[in-house]
C-alpha cells in the first residue's frame, strides 16, 4: 500500500469555479482531512479568505503565480510541508487561473517530493458559458490547462444548452478525456479524490507560455460606493476579465460583501457581519495589451468615497 501523501491539483481559467468546488469538498467530504494550498495571481491571495476553514489550515504558496520562474521555490516549500512534524493527510493545490498545471505537476517528479507525495490527479475546470467568448490571448493557456488534465469538470452548465455543451466538448477536449458536469461544485468527492488516475511523473517539463495578463491589488479601510464600483467595472469592460474580493460598501456598511467579476458577469453577495475591522481588498486581472495595473487601481480609486 502506497503510504505517500496524495495530492490533487485543481486548475482552470479565471472564474471557472475552483474555489466553489474546493468549498463543496470541504463541506461534504468527511473521510479525508484536507489541507488546501492556494496560489493566486498577484500580490494577495484573496482565495485564502474565500475558502471555508475546517480542521486543517489553508496555506498560501509564496512568491505569487506558479509558472516558469518559481518552480524551485515551490519544490522547497512543498518539501517543508511534507517533511514537517504535522504533514497534511491529503493536499489540494488550487492553482492560479493563469497557471499551467502541467508545470506544477512536473515538480512531483523531483526525488525529494516523490519520497513523500504522489500526484493523484489533475482536475481542470472548464466554464462552458465563457470559454467560447475568451480572447485569442487566453486560448493557448486554456488548452494547456486541458492538456495537463486527466479529468475535466464542466461548470456553469445551467447557462448552456446540452447540444451546445456537446459541441464545446467536441471542439475543446480530447475524445478519451472524461468529463463530469457540475452545478455549484456539487460533485461526490469519491469521483474527484483518491482516484489514482495520474501516472507517475517522470521528467515532464512543459514549456512556459508568455504571460498575457496583468494583475493589480487595491485595498482601502474607507467604504467604497457600490454604484461607483459598478460604473468603474463597466468602463473596464473588455480589458478587465476577472476581479474578486471582499468589499465594504457605503450602502451596506455592516455587511461583508463578496464580489466576483468573470467576463461580463458581476456578482455581489452578502456574507454576514464583519468579524473584524471592515476593509476592502480587490484583485483585478486584465489583458496586458488592453490595460495596466496602474489603470486598474486608478479606476478603483474612483469608487472611493471622498
XYZ file of C-alpha atoms in Angstrom:
306
model
C 0.000 0.000 0.000
C 1.370 3.390 -1.026
C 1.563 5.475 2.164
C 2.646 8.689 0.468
C 0.514 11.833 0.786
C -1.944 12.086 -2.134
C -2.049 15.411 -3.994
C -4.754 16.709 -6.321
C -4.195 19.785 -8.474
C -7.337 21.796 -9.219
C -6.872 24.000 -12.261
C -8.993 26.106 -14.559
C -9.103 29.509 -16.192
C -10.076 32.658 -14.335
C -13.524 32.374 -12.765
C -14.138 28.726 -13.691
C -15.268 27.862 -10.150
C -12.197 26.370 -8.465
C -12.865 27.894 -5.032
C -16.540 26.874 -5.186
C -15.517 23.275 -5.894
C -12.987 23.230 -3.050
C -15.506 24.663 -0.592
C -18.005 21.983 -1.606
C -15.400 19.282 -0.960
C -14.604 20.771 2.444
C -18.284 20.794 3.392
C -19.145 17.290 2.238
C -16.020 15.114 2.386
C -15.638 13.899 5.944
C -13.483 10.898 5.023
C -10.355 12.927 4.298
C -8.582 15.582 6.327
C -7.919 18.036 3.502
C -5.262 20.729 3.503
C -5.523 23.469 0.872
C -2.554 25.185 -0.765
C -3.744 28.331 -2.534
C -1.807 30.012 -5.308
C -3.243 33.234 -6.697
C -2.107 35.586 -9.441
C -0.764 38.761 -7.881
C 0.416 40.084 -4.565
C -2.565 38.973 -2.455
C -4.219 35.568 -2.164
C -7.857 36.638 -1.998
C -8.939 32.982 -2.159
C -7.498 32.255 1.288
C -10.298 34.456 2.667
C -12.949 32.881 0.422
C -12.189 29.253 1.298
C -14.047 27.942 4.332
C -11.894 26.886 7.286
C -12.091 23.376 8.684
C -9.730 21.244 10.769
C -6.663 21.710 8.600
C -5.176 25.026 7.603
C -5.424 26.902 4.329
C -1.908 27.815 3.247
C -0.615 30.303 0.714
C 2.014 29.374 -1.841
C 4.656 32.065 -1.539
C 6.030 34.183 -4.379
C 2.856 34.641 -6.392
C 1.829 32.774 -9.521
C 3.082 29.227 -10.069
C 4.647 29.440 -13.501
C 8.099 29.232 -15.005
C 10.130 31.274 -12.541
C 9.304 29.812 -9.127
C 9.213 26.041 -9.602
C 12.335 25.660 -7.447
C 10.685 27.738 -4.697
C 7.582 25.563 -4.945
C 9.625 22.370 -4.569
C 11.309 23.762 -1.456
C 8.018 24.875 0.118
C 6.271 21.576 -0.626
C 9.220 19.623 0.773
C 8.984 21.649 4.004
C 5.230 20.935 4.199
C 5.550 17.197 3.562
C 8.510 16.662 5.898
C 7.149 18.756 8.788
C 6.096 17.348 12.159
C 2.447 17.798 11.130
C 2.233 16.938 7.418
C -1.095 17.044 5.564
C -3.117 13.870 5.113
C -4.391 14.965 1.696
C -3.256 18.073 -0.172
C -5.345 20.070 -2.658
C -3.472 22.665 -4.702
C -5.710 25.390 -6.110
C -3.770 26.965 -8.957
C -3.987 30.477 -10.230
C -6.410 30.899 -13.104
C -3.487 31.788 -15.370
C -1.166 28.963 -14.254
C -0.165 25.965 -16.366
C -0.971 22.873 -14.266
C 1.416 20.740 -16.291
C 4.323 22.787 -14.943
C 3.036 22.285 -11.398
C 2.552 18.557 -11.943
C 6.126 18.240 -13.162
C 7.588 19.138 -9.756
C 6.236 15.883 -8.317
C 8.850 14.092 -10.405
C 11.580 15.559 -8.184
C 13.084 12.836 -5.942
C 12.755 14.963 -2.785
C 8.978 15.111 -3.334
C 8.426 11.599 -4.685
C 9.510 10.172 -1.348
C 6.699 12.000 0.465
C 3.837 12.546 -2.001
C 2.104 11.068 -5.019
C 0.178 13.044 -7.591
C -3.326 11.587 -7.540
C -4.863 13.685 -10.290
C -5.016 16.949 -12.208
C -8.564 18.297 -12.461
C -9.248 21.164 -14.857
C -12.479 23.130 -14.575
C -13.959 24.350 -17.854
C -16.506 27.176 -17.726
C -18.700 26.228 -20.676
C -20.561 29.537 -20.518
C -17.405 31.609 -21.130
C -14.845 29.501 -22.976
C -16.032 30.432 -26.460
C -16.031 34.123 -25.532
C -12.379 34.217 -24.468
C -9.909 36.277 -26.427
C -7.233 34.665 -28.561
C -4.734 35.636 -25.845
C -6.400 33.169 -23.471
C -6.883 30.236 -25.851
C -3.354 28.791 -25.612
C -3.441 28.924 -21.825
C -6.847 27.201 -21.598
C -5.662 24.488 -23.972
C -2.548 23.898 -21.850
C -4.790 23.521 -18.777
C -6.928 20.976 -20.641
C -3.926 19.059 -21.984
C -2.489 18.625 -18.474
C -5.737 17.237 -17.037
C -6.829 13.667 -16.575
C -10.344 14.825 -15.624
C -12.450 17.769 -16.779
C -15.160 19.278 -14.594
C -17.572 21.321 -16.710
C -19.015 24.272 -14.765
C -21.836 26.806 -15.323
C -23.658 24.106 -17.302
C -27.052 25.555 -16.411
C -26.203 28.541 -18.633
C -25.592 26.470 -21.773
C -27.968 24.089 -23.580
C -26.969 20.425 -23.782
C -26.332 20.398 -27.545
C -24.153 23.487 -27.262
C -22.181 21.868 -24.430
C -21.556 18.778 -26.545
C -20.248 20.967 -29.348
C -17.890 22.739 -26.910
C -16.583 19.389 -25.689
C -16.035 18.264 -29.286
C -14.013 21.364 -30.162
C -12.023 21.779 -26.959
C -11.491 18.303 -25.466
C -9.850 15.010 -26.424
C -12.208 12.123 -27.128
C -10.953 9.933 -24.279
C -10.786 12.712 -21.663
C -13.516 12.091 -19.047
C -15.927 14.932 -18.273
C -18.075 15.443 -15.178
C -20.745 18.154 -15.283
C -21.166 20.172 -12.090
C -23.749 22.532 -10.697
C -22.345 24.803 -7.961
C -19.411 22.440 -7.459
C -21.746 19.687 -6.238
C -19.814 16.512 -7.143
C -19.284 13.479 -4.886
C -15.735 13.585 -3.507
C -15.096 9.963 -4.441
C -15.292 10.944 -8.131
C -12.511 13.516 -7.674
C -10.181 12.391 -4.886
C -8.120 9.244 -4.277
C -8.825 8.056 -7.805
C -5.177 7.237 -8.645
C -5.773 8.471 -12.179
C -2.384 10.082 -12.601
C 0.636 8.133 -13.767
C 3.994 8.682 -12.063
C 5.545 11.953 -13.257
C 8.994 11.499 -14.775
C 10.816 14.464 -16.210
C 7.877 16.229 -17.859
C 8.821 19.860 -18.434
C 6.096 21.787 -20.229
C 7.410 24.995 -21.831
C 6.169 28.184 -20.214
C 3.728 30.355 -22.129
C 4.350 34.108 -22.231
C 2.256 35.993 -19.718
C -0.555 37.915 -21.396
C -2.168 39.086 -18.166
C -1.554 41.773 -15.590
C -2.870 41.946 -12.036
C -3.445 44.730 -9.550
C -4.310 44.700 -5.852
C -6.383 47.532 -4.398
C -7.341 47.951 -0.760
C -8.934 50.549 1.489
C -10.304 50.884 5.003
C -12.784 53.514 3.827
C -16.122 52.265 2.408
C -16.498 52.439 -1.346
C -19.599 53.205 -3.350
C -21.420 50.197 -4.775
C -22.810 52.282 -7.650
C -19.450 53.848 -8.485
C -17.779 50.455 -8.403
C -20.292 49.138 -10.922
C -19.589 52.146 -13.159
C -15.837 51.515 -12.929
C -16.317 47.891 -13.939
C -18.337 48.980 -16.977
C -15.550 51.351 -18.039
C -13.027 48.486 -17.820
C -15.291 46.061 -19.679
C -13.331 44.085 -22.270
C -9.990 44.869 -20.613
C -10.563 43.577 -17.064
C -11.563 39.925 -17.397
C -11.505 38.821 -13.757
C -11.878 40.582 -10.424
C -12.695 39.289 -6.973
C -12.558 40.462 -3.428
C -14.138 41.325 -0.135
C -15.835 44.706 -0.167
C -17.023 47.227 2.404
C -19.776 49.199 0.657
C -21.035 52.613 1.720
C -24.583 51.382 1.054
C -24.190 48.279 3.313
C -21.515 49.254 5.866
C -22.338 46.468 8.345
C -22.301 43.681 5.735
C -19.257 41.829 4.415
C -19.733 41.685 0.625
C -18.131 39.015 -1.579
C -17.531 40.357 -5.066
C -16.812 38.405 -8.277
C -16.438 39.503 -11.888
C -15.902 36.924 -14.642
C -16.071 38.228 -18.176
C -19.305 40.193 -18.394
C -20.856 38.594 -15.263
C -20.671 40.518 -11.991
C -21.940 39.170 -8.658
C -22.200 40.782 -5.234
C -23.323 38.640 -2.293
C -23.688 39.438 1.395
C -21.724 37.045 3.622
C -22.635 38.143 7.144
C -21.483 40.811 9.529
C -17.879 41.906 9.795
C -15.962 39.967 12.454
C -13.013 42.347 12.324
C -12.398 45.876 11.060
C -14.210 46.463 7.746
C -11.956 46.909 4.734
C -11.964 46.324 1.000
C -9.481 44.053 -0.785
C -9.861 43.546 -4.529
C -7.623 41.791 -7.033
C -8.200 42.604 -10.696
C -6.757 40.658 -13.644
C -6.797 42.111 -17.125
C -5.345 41.623 -20.583
C -1.857 43.159 -20.705
C -2.363 44.699 -24.150
C -5.540 46.485 -23.053
C -4.926 47.724 -19.512
C -2.133 48.249 -16.982
C -2.047 47.589 -13.245
C -1.938 51.335 -12.582
C -5.028 51.889 -14.731
C -6.932 49.209 -12.793
C -6.005 50.858 -9.478
C -6.893 54.337 -10.758
C -10.339 53.134 -11.829
C -10.964 51.583 -8.392
C -9.827 54.827 -6.753
C -12.819 56.492 -8.407
C -15.162 54.271 -6.399
C -13.618 55.534 -3.172
C -15.820 57.746 -1.030
C -14.291 61.208 -0.726
